[in-house]
């Protein structure tokens, strides 16, 4: 609601005394109303409250003497309570229109979800308890968001996404369709009897600001502690991020990469498509790893590597060329052995 | 509705004059009714209209003289309007049963969706605005279909699929569960300050006739222009198709293949599982690429290649064998160097 | 409901005669009521039935002579029917609370689904016909379960999962978000005209007890017969299991592995991440396959292999080291050829 005192006087067909330009945006009781709020005097026993009220407009009964209301904006009406109810109606209608616009009726949102302003929630979205959704977040249909999740401002979450309990998203995060954030990490112990026991995964996932995660990518929750993807990092489709992995800022992870548990990447790391990293590695800053590499050891800052095993990128190209020459190498060697009578 | 005049006479407990075998399939006003439609004369001021009407059956009041209705099928009833309402009830009930059968009440379909005949839409399906769905399409539960999508005839879309804005599907397309078509392509620019900027992805995805796409496969929308999968091509599970990729007709792409942005495949190409192709390549027609290959250069028509780097398939098999002999090669070479006092 | 006769007397403000400790858990008619059930005598014509009734408590009217009710527990009330209705209210309220707790109203469950006790079903879940759900199963929101599916006891199924027709799950199975079980296998025939024909996939998927399947993993249904994952096997994220694959007990399959159609794994097999297996292989028991391997032949029990082609793990490590020496090998060979004047 955003109407002037004079517009309000017309709406309730009353007589305005005072500042006709004061802007009213809400309603409230005499004692608590602000300068921008409308209130009413429905019963004389509240007269003293009315005289002290900060309300921008007070509805009073036609019969009353307004001289006692110094520096107040008054609208005289036959029935102050009725006039007030008209304004209540306007406020309510706006609230409903707003809700209808922003949150689809089929969404299932726990009572104690803490929602920011201008949040849009699509059809069949489920949001569990104790979760916080920041301002201007858009959650598209058929998304599931678990308990105790925190989602920052201006995030966009596409359909069919799963966000598990205790996940934290920063601001301006984009999550593409089918992404699974916070599924259980792959942790098991094999007991002597060959029976495999699950290790409960009770950690969380933390995703920084401006992160984008591609379709059907999976990010496991930590066993304990946290799986972390830091500010500005972009992850492509069908990537697997294991439990307790940490990825620094502004990294680029191309499609179908797999990063095993507890491996840490620095900042500005680029990982080519379909590359795999074993667990518990330390990858430095500004590292570049070629596509389809197999990384089984730590990598220092600024290194550019490729291959399986990984070697400096130039060397890996040379090796790839020489692999083509293996038949030639083998033939030459055989002939030389003959020449030398070697056996 | 499909009933004969004589059956209809029984239903409205009226008296039939004329062809008792005429088949009635609907209802309509006197002036517009066809031979297969039922109408009624509720008011004598429409008598002339009734006499000219093509309606297969006209309800008239008991008292009327039927001699004036030449070559018309008439059913006399106490109240023509009431008899007509009974028929309306039958039509309405069938319409509802049909709807109930075809479109689940929980589906959320924008008003201006253009739907063909005999479309089945499951629970919790969401279809956004300006979208067209062809005849006999089945969309299973929890599918999301965006704005301005065109889906051809006889398509089958399994649960939990995402189809993004402006996607076009041909006829007889099968999309398996969890597929994401039209997610944003992976396009970013790294500004000097290491901050990564997203390149908006505003292109579309076009999928031809008789295409099948396997579970949890992802097909990115084009940056601009189109990502295209042509008629008859079959794609397995967990495949990644980058933005602006073009795949020709009758190709077979096995599971977990990754095709990077702007790479074009010809017709009848087979790509083995877990193979990766870098971006901007041109792959000819009738090409066969072995599993787990790494393709970094163009491939001509009819070539059969494998390995990383790719070589003719026969050679790649030889190389694979010789790799096993590397220890032997190395030992021989060392011994020869010794013999020759080489250092 | 679980209340004693004396508590019940208080609730209906009646007078108890008989065993005040008898525990009542339900309600029923005089002739069918059990010792644990409450009934009432509302009309004297049923007196003989009341005298023969096994009911744990019978409400009778204040005026009646109770001496005739030998070894029965009686509560005298002004209006037996009214007292009975109070108990009905308690039972109904509990039933509703239970339902509300267990099955969300937005779930769409076919009429002939056979549900165990204490099953929890979340929002927007769809369960098709002739399906059985065991005791204590939890199905989270937006899951789709097809026709003729059998799910054992104590299973946990996360959101956005697809379980296709005829799938069988054992007990204590955990299915993570986005998993697709029972999508069509990838089976086609290419007819001379280059047109590819789909082979209908009509088999099923059978999953044993204590199996866990990671996020967005896909398990294809068999062409005919069955795709099988046996007891205790754990599968990571984004794994592809082809049609008619059989995986033994207590296997561990790491992320992004692909197993092609009809390949059989024994028990206690470990497959490293991103490894691919071609179709129709026989892998023995207690086999270990290193990450990123390419398996194109059978493997015997207890073998530990790696590489592409696979070799014993020790040898594959040696080969990986020697690949780095290829440039050195090539240079030496060239020099030696020079020395020997070889060409």
mmCIF file with all atom_site columns, C-alpha atoms in Angstrom, chain B residues 45-217:
data_model
loop_
_atom_site.group_PDB
_atom_site.id
_atom_site.type_symbol
_atom_site.label_atom_id
_atom_site.label_alt_id
_atom_site.label_comp_id
_atom_site.label_asym_id
_atom_site.label_entity_id
_atom_site.label_seq_id
_atom_site.pdbx_PDB_ins_code
_atom_site.Cartn_x
_atom_site.Cartn_y
_atom_site.Cartn_z
_atom_site.occupancy
_atom_site.B_iso_or_equiv
_atom_site.pdbx_formal_charge
_atom_site.auth_seq_id
_atom_site.auth_comp_id
_atom_site.auth_asym_id
_atom_site.auth_atom_id
_atom_site.pdbx_PDB_model_num
ATOM 1   C CA . UNK B 1 45  ? -39.545 -18.234 -32.474 1.00 0.00 ? 45  UNK B CA 1
ATOM 2   C CA . UNK B 1 46  ? -36.724 -20.536 -33.608 1.00 0.00 ? 46  UNK B CA 1
ATOM 3   C CA . UNK B 1 47  ? -39.068 -22.797 -35.550 1.00 0.00 ? 47  UNK B CA 1
ATOM 4   C CA . UNK B 1 48  ? -37.804 -21.666 -38.976 1.00 0.00 ? 48  UNK B CA 1
ATOM 5   C CA . UNK B 1 49  ? -34.234 -22.326 -37.786 1.00 0.00 ? 49  UNK B CA 1
ATOM 6   C CA . UNK B 1 50  ? -35.310 -25.784 -36.632 1.00 0.00 ? 50  UNK B CA 1
ATOM 7   C CA . UNK B 1 51  ? -36.887 -26.527 -40.011 1.00 0.00 ? 51  UNK B CA 1
ATOM 8   C CA . UNK B 1 52  ? -33.621 -25.597 -41.757 1.00 0.00 ? 52  UNK B CA 1
ATOM 9   C CA . UNK B 1 53  ? -31.355 -27.269 -39.187 1.00 0.00 ? 53  UNK B CA 1
ATOM 10  C CA . UNK B 1 54  ? -28.954 -30.051 -40.220 1.00 0.00 ? 54  UNK B CA 1
ATOM 11  C CA . UNK B 1 55  ? -29.035 -31.493 -36.677 1.00 0.00 ? 55  UNK B CA 1
ATOM 12  C CA . UNK B 1 56  ? -29.149 -35.311 -36.552 1.00 0.00 ? 56  UNK B CA 1
ATOM 13  C CA . UNK B 1 57  ? -31.764 -35.133 -33.823 1.00 0.00 ? 57  UNK B CA 1
ATOM 14  C CA . UNK B 1 58  ? -33.963 -32.251 -32.687 1.00 0.00 ? 58  UNK B CA 1
ATOM 15  C CA . UNK B 1 59  ? -35.848 -32.387 -29.405 1.00 0.00 ? 59  UNK B CA 1
ATOM 16  C CA . UNK B 1 60  ? -39.301 -30.775 -29.670 1.00 0.00 ? 60  UNK B CA 1
ATOM 17  C CA . UNK B 1 61  ? -42.210 -30.379 -27.240 1.00 0.00 ? 61  UNK B CA 1
ATOM 18  C CA . UNK B 1 62  ? -44.833 -33.145 -27.036 1.00 0.00 ? 62  UNK B CA 1
ATOM 19  C CA . UNK B 1 63  ? -47.640 -30.900 -28.241 1.00 0.00 ? 63  UNK B CA 1
ATOM 20  C CA . UNK B 1 64  ? -46.059 -29.927 -31.551 1.00 0.00 ? 64  UNK B CA 1
ATOM 21  C CA . UNK B 1 65  ? -47.095 -31.018 -35.019 1.00 0.00 ? 65  UNK B CA 1
ATOM 22  C CA . UNK B 1 66  ? -44.156 -32.938 -36.498 1.00 0.00 ? 66  UNK B CA 1
ATOM 23  C CA . UNK B 1 67  ? -45.552 -33.084 -40.062 1.00 0.00 ? 67  UNK B CA 1
ATOM 24  C CA . UNK B 1 68  ? -43.803 -29.787 -40.789 1.00 0.00 ? 68  UNK B CA 1
ATOM 25  C CA . UNK B 1 69  ? -40.373 -31.376 -40.077 1.00 0.00 ? 69  UNK B CA 1
ATOM 26  C CA . UNK B 1 70  ? -39.701 -33.132 -43.384 1.00 0.00 ? 70  UNK B CA 1
ATOM 27  C CA . UNK B 1 71  ? -36.741 -35.554 -43.561 1.00 0.00 ? 71  UNK B CA 1
ATOM 28  C CA . UNK B 1 72  ? -35.751 -34.674 -40.013 1.00 0.00 ? 72  UNK B CA 1
ATOM 29  C CA . UNK B 1 73  ? -35.166 -36.913 -37.034 1.00 0.00 ? 73  UNK B CA 1
ATOM 30  C CA . UNK B 1 74  ? -37.291 -35.716 -34.157 1.00 0.00 ? 74  UNK B CA 1
ATOM 31  C CA . UNK B 1 75  ? -37.624 -36.784 -30.544 1.00 0.00 ? 75  UNK B CA 1
ATOM 32  C CA . UNK B 1 76  ? -40.741 -35.511 -28.765 1.00 0.00 ? 76  UNK B CA 1
ATOM 33  C CA . UNK B 1 77  ? -40.283 -34.816 -25.069 1.00 0.00 ? 77  UNK B CA 1
ATOM 34  C CA . UNK B 1 78  ? -42.242 -32.927 -22.383 1.00 0.00 ? 78  UNK B CA 1
ATOM 35  C CA . UNK B 1 79  ? -39.440 -30.368 -22.049 1.00 0.00 ? 79  UNK B CA 1
ATOM 36  C CA . UNK B 1 80  ? -36.955 -30.106 -24.967 1.00 0.00 ? 80  UNK B CA 1
ATOM 37  C CA . UNK B 1 81  ? -34.593 -27.890 -22.969 1.00 0.00 ? 81  UNK B CA 1
ATOM 38  C CA . UNK B 1 82  ? -34.480 -30.438 -20.136 1.00 0.00 ? 82  UNK B CA 1
ATOM 39  C CA . UNK B 1 83  ? -33.892 -33.335 -22.566 1.00 0.00 ? 83  UNK B CA 1
ATOM 40  C CA . UNK B 1 84  ? -31.060 -31.335 -24.115 1.00 0.00 ? 84  UNK B CA 1
ATOM 41  C CA . UNK B 1 85  ? -29.516 -30.720 -20.693 1.00 0.00 ? 85  UNK B CA 1
ATOM 42  C CA . UNK B 1 86  ? -29.448 -34.487 -20.107 1.00 0.00 ? 86  UNK B CA 1
ATOM 43  C CA . UNK B 1 87  ? -27.390 -34.923 -23.261 1.00 0.00 ? 87  UNK B CA 1
ATOM 44  C CA . UNK B 1 88  ? -25.149 -32.017 -22.232 1.00 0.00 ? 88  UNK B CA 1
ATOM 45  C CA . UNK B 1 89  ? -24.576 -33.895 -18.976 1.00 0.00 ? 89  UNK B CA 1
ATOM 46  C CA . UNK B 1 90  ? -23.429 -36.993 -20.840 1.00 0.00 ? 90  UNK B CA 1
ATOM 47  C CA . UNK B 1 91  ? -21.010 -35.000 -22.995 1.00 0.00 ? 91  UNK B CA 1
ATOM 48  C CA . UNK B 1 92  ? -19.659 -33.139 -19.972 1.00 0.00 ? 92  UNK B CA 1
ATOM 49  C CA . UNK B 1 93  ? -19.154 -36.322 -17.951 1.00 0.00 ? 93  UNK B CA 1
ATOM 50  C CA . UNK B 1 94  ? -17.217 -37.889 -20.833 1.00 0.00 ? 94  UNK B CA 1
ATOM 51  C CA . UNK B 1 95  ? -15.101 -34.779 -21.207 1.00 0.00 ? 95  UNK B CA 1
ATOM 52  C CA . UNK B 1 96  ? -14.250 -34.875 -17.497 1.00 0.00 ? 96  UNK B CA 1
ATOM 53  C CA . UNK B 1 97  ? -13.491 -38.595 -17.543 1.00 0.00 ? 97  UNK B CA 1
ATOM 54  C CA . UNK B 1 98  ? -11.260 -38.019 -20.547 1.00 0.00 ? 98  UNK B CA 1
ATOM 55  C CA . UNK B 1 99  ? -9.459  -35.116 -18.881 1.00 0.00 ? 99  UNK B CA 1
ATOM 56  C CA . UNK B 1 100 ? -9.079  -37.042 -15.665 1.00 0.00 ? 100 UNK B CA 1
ATOM 57  C CA . UNK B 1 101 ? -7.583  -39.893 -17.653 1.00 0.00 ? 101 UNK B CA 1
ATOM 58  C CA . UNK B 1 102 ? -5.209  -37.713 -19.572 1.00 0.00 ? 102 UNK B CA 1
ATOM 59  C CA . UNK B 1 103 ? -4.122  -34.791 -17.458 1.00 0.00 ? 103 UNK B CA 1
ATOM 60  C CA . UNK B 1 104 ? -3.608  -35.141 -13.731 1.00 0.00 ? 104 UNK B CA 1
ATOM 61  C CA . UNK B 1 105 ? -5.193  -32.369 -11.682 1.00 0.00 ? 105 UNK B CA 1
ATOM 62  C CA . UNK B 1 106 ? -1.888  -31.702 -9.922  1.00 0.00 ? 106 UNK B CA 1
ATOM 63  C CA . UNK B 1 107 ? -0.143  -30.800 -13.188 1.00 0.00 ? 107 UNK B CA 1
ATOM 64  C CA . UNK B 1 108 ? 0.467   -27.078 -13.532 1.00 0.00 ? 108 UNK B CA 1
ATOM 65  C CA . UNK B 1 109 ? -0.013  -26.006 -17.127 1.00 0.00 ? 109 UNK B CA 1
ATOM 66  C CA . UNK B 1 110 ? 0.154   -22.395 -18.275 1.00 0.00 ? 110 UNK B CA 1
ATOM 67  C CA . UNK B 1 111 ? -3.036  -21.084 -19.887 1.00 0.00 ? 111 UNK B CA 1
ATOM 68  C CA . UNK B 1 112 ? -1.580  -20.552 -23.312 1.00 0.00 ? 112 UNK B CA 1
ATOM 69  C CA . UNK B 1 113 ? -0.053  -24.013 -23.717 1.00 0.00 ? 113 UNK B CA 1
ATOM 70  C CA . UNK B 1 114 ? -1.142  -25.436 -27.062 1.00 0.00 ? 114 UNK B CA 1
ATOM 71  C CA . UNK B 1 115 ? -2.012  -29.085 -26.493 1.00 0.00 ? 115 UNK B CA 1
ATOM 72  C CA . UNK B 1 116 ? -2.650  -31.765 -29.152 1.00 0.00 ? 116 UNK B CA 1
ATOM 73  C CA . UNK B 1 117 ? -5.150  -34.597 -28.800 1.00 0.00 ? 117 UNK B CA 1
ATOM 74  C CA . UNK B 1 118 ? -4.786  -37.543 -26.430 1.00 0.00 ? 118 UNK B CA 1
ATOM 75  C CA . UNK B 1 119 ? -1.917  -35.970 -24.500 1.00 0.00 ? 119 UNK B CA 1
ATOM 76  C CA . UNK B 1 120 ? -1.192  -37.654 -21.151 1.00 0.00 ? 120 UNK B CA 1
ATOM 77  C CA . UNK B 1 121 ? 0.338   -35.509 -18.421 1.00 0.00 ? 121 UNK B CA 1
ATOM 78  C CA . UNK B 1 122 ? 1.280   -37.004 -15.060 1.00 0.00 ? 122 UNK B CA 1
ATOM 79  C CA . UNK B 1 123 ? 1.352   -35.702 -11.509 1.00 0.00 ? 123 UNK B CA 1
ATOM 80  C CA . UNK B 1 124 ? 3.191   -32.504 -10.617 1.00 0.00 ? 124 UNK B CA 1
ATOM 81  C CA . UNK B 1 125 ? 4.250   -31.822 -14.185 1.00 0.00 ? 125 UNK B CA 1
ATOM 82  C CA . UNK B 1 126 ? 4.915   -28.133 -14.793 1.00 0.00 ? 126 UNK B CA 1
ATOM 83  C CA . UNK B 1 127 ? 4.570   -26.662 -18.288 1.00 0.00 ? 127 UNK B CA 1
ATOM 84  C CA . UNK B 1 128 ? 5.350   -22.975 -18.762 1.00 0.00 ? 128 UNK B CA 1
ATOM 85  C CA . UNK B 1 129 ? 3.891   -20.490 -21.217 1.00 0.00 ? 129 UNK B CA 1
ATOM 86  C CA . UNK B 1 130 ? 3.778   -20.485 -25.035 1.00 0.00 ? 130 UNK B CA 1
ATOM 87  C CA . UNK B 1 131 ? 4.672   -24.170 -25.209 1.00 0.00 ? 131 UNK B CA 1
ATOM 88  C CA . UNK B 1 132 ? 3.254   -26.650 -27.736 1.00 0.00 ? 132 UNK B CA 1
ATOM 89  C CA . UNK B 1 133 ? 2.667   -30.339 -27.024 1.00 0.00 ? 133 UNK B CA 1
ATOM 90  C CA . UNK B 1 134 ? 1.883   -32.624 -29.986 1.00 0.00 ? 134 UNK B CA 1
ATOM 91  C CA . UNK B 1 135 ? -0.692  -35.403 -30.244 1.00 0.00 ? 135 UNK B CA 1
ATOM 92  C CA . UNK B 1 136 ? -0.318  -38.557 -28.159 1.00 0.00 ? 136 UNK B CA 1
ATOM 93  C CA . UNK B 1 137 ? 2.599   -37.196 -26.140 1.00 0.00 ? 137 UNK B CA 1
ATOM 94  C CA . UNK B 1 138 ? 3.027   -38.804 -22.714 1.00 0.00 ? 138 UNK B CA 1
ATOM 95  C CA . UNK B 1 139 ? 4.719   -36.714 -20.022 1.00 0.00 ? 139 UNK B CA 1
ATOM 96  C CA . UNK B 1 140 ? 5.303   -38.666 -16.805 1.00 0.00 ? 140 UNK B CA 1
ATOM 97  C CA . UNK B 1 141 ? 5.290   -37.164 -13.291 1.00 0.00 ? 141 UNK B CA 1
ATOM 98  C CA . UNK B 1 142 ? 7.554   -34.425 -11.943 1.00 0.00 ? 142 UNK B CA 1
ATOM 99  C CA . UNK B 1 143 ? 8.731   -33.233 -15.347 1.00 0.00 ? 143 UNK B CA 1
ATOM 100 C CA . UNK B 1 144 ? 9.489   -29.539 -15.879 1.00 0.00 ? 144 UNK B CA 1
ATOM 101 C CA . UNK B 1 145 ? 8.979   -28.014 -19.321 1.00 0.00 ? 145 UNK B CA 1
ATOM 102 C CA . UNK B 1 146 ? 9.956   -24.376 -19.807 1.00 0.00 ? 146 UNK B CA 1
ATOM 103 C CA . UNK B 1 147 ? 8.648   -21.543 -21.964 1.00 0.00 ? 147 UNK B CA 1
ATOM 104 C CA . UNK B 1 148 ? 8.328   -21.585 -25.761 1.00 0.00 ? 148 UNK B CA 1
ATOM 105 C CA . UNK B 1 149 ? 9.105   -25.313 -25.977 1.00 0.00 ? 149 UNK B CA 1
ATOM 106 C CA . UNK B 1 150 ? 7.825   -27.304 -28.967 1.00 0.00 ? 150 UNK B CA 1
ATOM 107 C CA . UNK B 1 151 ? 7.279   -31.046 -28.523 1.00 0.00 ? 151 UNK B CA 1
ATOM 108 C CA . UNK B 1 152 ? 6.278   -33.115 -31.559 1.00 0.00 ? 152 UNK B CA 1
ATOM 109 C CA . UNK B 1 153 ? 3.897   -36.050 -31.749 1.00 0.00 ? 153 UNK B CA 1
ATOM 110 C CA . UNK B 1 154 ? 4.075   -39.394 -29.931 1.00 0.00 ? 154 UNK B CA 1
ATOM 111 C CA . UNK B 1 155 ? 6.949   -38.390 -27.645 1.00 0.00 ? 155 UNK B CA 1
ATOM 112 C CA . UNK B 1 156 ? 7.529   -40.120 -24.293 1.00 0.00 ? 156 UNK B CA 1
ATOM 113 C CA . UNK B 1 157 ? 9.105   -38.082 -21.491 1.00 0.00 ? 157 UNK B CA 1
ATOM 114 C CA . UNK B 1 158 ? 10.011  -39.966 -18.305 1.00 0.00 ? 158 UNK B CA 1
ATOM 115 C CA . UNK B 1 159 ? 9.847   -38.536 -14.773 1.00 0.00 ? 159 UNK B CA 1
ATOM 116 C CA . UNK B 1 160 ? 12.140  -35.852 -13.352 1.00 0.00 ? 160 UNK B CA 1
ATOM 117 C CA . UNK B 1 161 ? 13.205  -34.546 -16.762 1.00 0.00 ? 161 UNK B CA 1
ATOM 118 C CA . UNK B 1 162 ? 14.060  -30.867 -17.315 1.00 0.00 ? 162 UNK B CA 1
ATOM 119 C CA . UNK B 1 163 ? 13.386  -29.310 -20.716 1.00 0.00 ? 163 UNK B CA 1
ATOM 120 C CA . UNK B 1 164 ? 14.535  -25.712 -20.867 1.00 0.00 ? 164 UNK B CA 1
ATOM 121 C CA . UNK B 1 165 ? 13.109  -22.704 -22.681 1.00 0.00 ? 165 UNK B CA 1
ATOM 122 C CA . UNK B 1 166 ? 12.961  -22.748 -26.501 1.00 0.00 ? 166 UNK B CA 1
ATOM 123 C CA . UNK B 1 167 ? 13.828  -26.445 -26.780 1.00 0.00 ? 167 UNK B CA 1
ATOM 124 C CA . UNK B 1 168 ? 12.370  -28.159 -29.848 1.00 0.00 ? 168 UNK B CA 1
ATOM 125 C CA . UNK B 1 169 ? 11.658  -31.917 -29.859 1.00 0.00 ? 169 UNK B CA 1
ATOM 126 C CA . UNK B 1 170 ? 10.694  -33.818 -33.012 1.00 0.00 ? 170 UNK B CA 1
ATOM 127 C CA . UNK B 1 171 ? 8.303   -36.765 -33.223 1.00 0.00 ? 171 UNK B CA 1
ATOM 128 C CA . UNK B 1 172 ? 8.627   -40.102 -31.407 1.00 0.00 ? 172 UNK B CA 1
ATOM 129 C CA . UNK B 1 173 ? 11.405  -38.764 -29.160 1.00 0.00 ? 173 UNK B CA 1
ATOM 130 C CA . UNK B 1 174 ? 12.078  -40.707 -25.937 1.00 0.00 ? 174 UNK B CA 1
ATOM 131 C CA . UNK B 1 175 ? 13.647  -38.826 -23.017 1.00 0.00 ? 175 UNK B CA 1
ATOM 132 C CA . UNK B 1 176 ? 14.688  -41.014 -20.083 1.00 0.00 ? 176 UNK B CA 1
ATOM 133 C CA . UNK B 1 177 ? 14.475  -40.028 -16.391 1.00 0.00 ? 177 UNK B CA 1
ATOM 134 C CA . UNK B 1 178 ? 16.639  -37.255 -15.026 1.00 0.00 ? 178 UNK B CA 1
ATOM 135 C CA . UNK B 1 179 ? 17.709  -35.926 -18.414 1.00 0.00 ? 179 UNK B CA 1
ATOM 136 C CA . UNK B 1 180 ? 18.491  -32.206 -18.535 1.00 0.00 ? 180 UNK B CA 1
ATOM 137 C CA . UNK B 1 181 ? 17.942  -30.597 -21.932 1.00 0.00 ? 181 UNK B CA 1
ATOM 138 C CA . UNK B 1 182 ? 18.707  -26.921 -22.300 1.00 0.00 ? 182 UNK B CA 1
ATOM 139 C CA . UNK B 1 183 ? 20.655  -26.145 -19.165 1.00 0.00 ? 183 UNK B CA 1
ATOM 140 C CA . UNK B 1 184 ? 23.081  -23.259 -19.617 1.00 0.00 ? 184 UNK B CA 1
ATOM 141 C CA . UNK B 1 185 ? 26.198  -23.994 -21.617 1.00 0.00 ? 185 UNK B CA 1
ATOM 142 C CA . UNK B 1 186 ? 29.500  -23.666 -19.754 1.00 0.00 ? 186 UNK B CA 1
ATOM 143 C CA . UNK B 1 187 ? 30.621  -20.265 -21.005 1.00 0.00 ? 187 UNK B CA 1
ATOM 144 C CA . UNK B 1 188 ? 32.711  -17.833 -18.986 1.00 0.00 ? 188 UNK B CA 1
ATOM 145 C CA . UNK B 1 189 ? 35.296  -15.143 -19.485 1.00 0.00 ? 189 UNK B CA 1
ATOM 146 C CA . UNK B 1 190 ? 38.081  -14.622 -16.999 1.00 0.00 ? 190 UNK B CA 1
ATOM 147 C CA . UNK B 1 191 ? 38.736  -10.950 -16.508 1.00 0.00 ? 191 UNK B CA 1
ATOM 148 C CA . UNK B 1 192 ? 42.222  -9.775  -15.637 1.00 0.00 ? 192 UNK B CA 1
ATOM 149 C CA . UNK B 1 193 ? 41.260  -9.606  -11.982 1.00 0.00 ? 193 UNK B CA 1
ATOM 150 C CA . UNK B 1 194 ? 40.846  -13.397 -12.018 1.00 0.00 ? 194 UNK B CA 1
ATOM 151 C CA . UNK B 1 195 ? 37.112  -12.798 -11.532 1.00 0.00 ? 195 UNK B CA 1
ATOM 152 C CA . UNK B 1 196 ? 35.127  -15.113 -13.788 1.00 0.00 ? 196 UNK B CA 1
ATOM 153 C CA . UNK B 1 197 ? 32.208  -13.623 -15.685 1.00 0.00 ? 197 UNK B CA 1
ATOM 154 C CA . UNK B 1 198 ? 29.314  -15.722 -16.982 1.00 0.00 ? 198 UNK B CA 1
ATOM 155 C CA . UNK B 1 199 ? 28.514  -15.489 -20.687 1.00 0.00 ? 199 UNK B CA 1
ATOM 156 C CA . UNK B 1 200 ? 24.708  -15.559 -20.925 1.00 0.00 ? 200 UNK B CA 1
ATOM 157 C CA . UNK B 1 201 ? 23.488  -18.680 -22.743 1.00 0.00 ? 201 UNK B CA 1
ATOM 158 C CA . UNK B 1 202 ? 20.496  -17.633 -24.812 1.00 0.00 ? 202 UNK B CA 1
ATOM 159 C CA . UNK B 1 203 ? 20.500  -20.228 -27.625 1.00 0.00 ? 203 UNK B CA 1
ATOM 160 C CA . UNK B 1 204 ? 18.308  -23.308 -27.838 1.00 0.00 ? 204 UNK B CA 1
ATOM 161 C CA . UNK B 1 205 ? 18.365  -27.094 -28.283 1.00 0.00 ? 205 UNK B CA 1
ATOM 162 C CA . UNK B 1 206 ? 16.833  -28.822 -31.299 1.00 0.00 ? 206 UNK B CA 1
ATOM 163 C CA . UNK B 1 207 ? 16.219  -32.561 -31.231 1.00 0.00 ? 207 UNK B CA 1
ATOM 164 C CA . UNK B 1 208 ? 15.048  -34.419 -34.338 1.00 0.00 ? 208 UNK B CA 1
ATOM 165 C CA . UNK B 1 209 ? 12.630  -37.304 -34.885 1.00 0.00 ? 209 UNK B CA 1
ATOM 166 C CA . UNK B 1 210 ? 13.147  -40.754 -33.324 1.00 0.00 ? 210 UNK B CA 1
ATOM 167 C CA . UNK B 1 211 ? 15.936  -39.551 -31.020 1.00 0.00 ? 211 UNK B CA 1
ATOM 168 C CA . UNK B 1 212 ? 16.380  -41.344 -27.691 1.00 0.00 ? 212 UNK B CA 1
ATOM 169 C CA . UNK B 1 213 ? 18.300  -39.803 -24.797 1.00 0.00 ? 213 UNK B CA 1
ATOM 170 C CA . UNK B 1 214 ? 19.450  -41.902 -21.825 1.00 0.00 ? 214 UNK B CA 1
ATOM 171 C CA . UNK B 1 215 ? 19.000  -41.317 -18.121 1.00 0.00 ? 215 UNK B CA 1
ATOM 172 C CA . UNK B 1 216 ? 20.723  -38.325 -16.478 1.00 0.00 ? 216 UNK B CA 1
ATOM 173 C CA . UNK B 1 217 ? 22.323  -37.219 -19.730 1.00 0.00 ? 217 UNK B CA 1
#
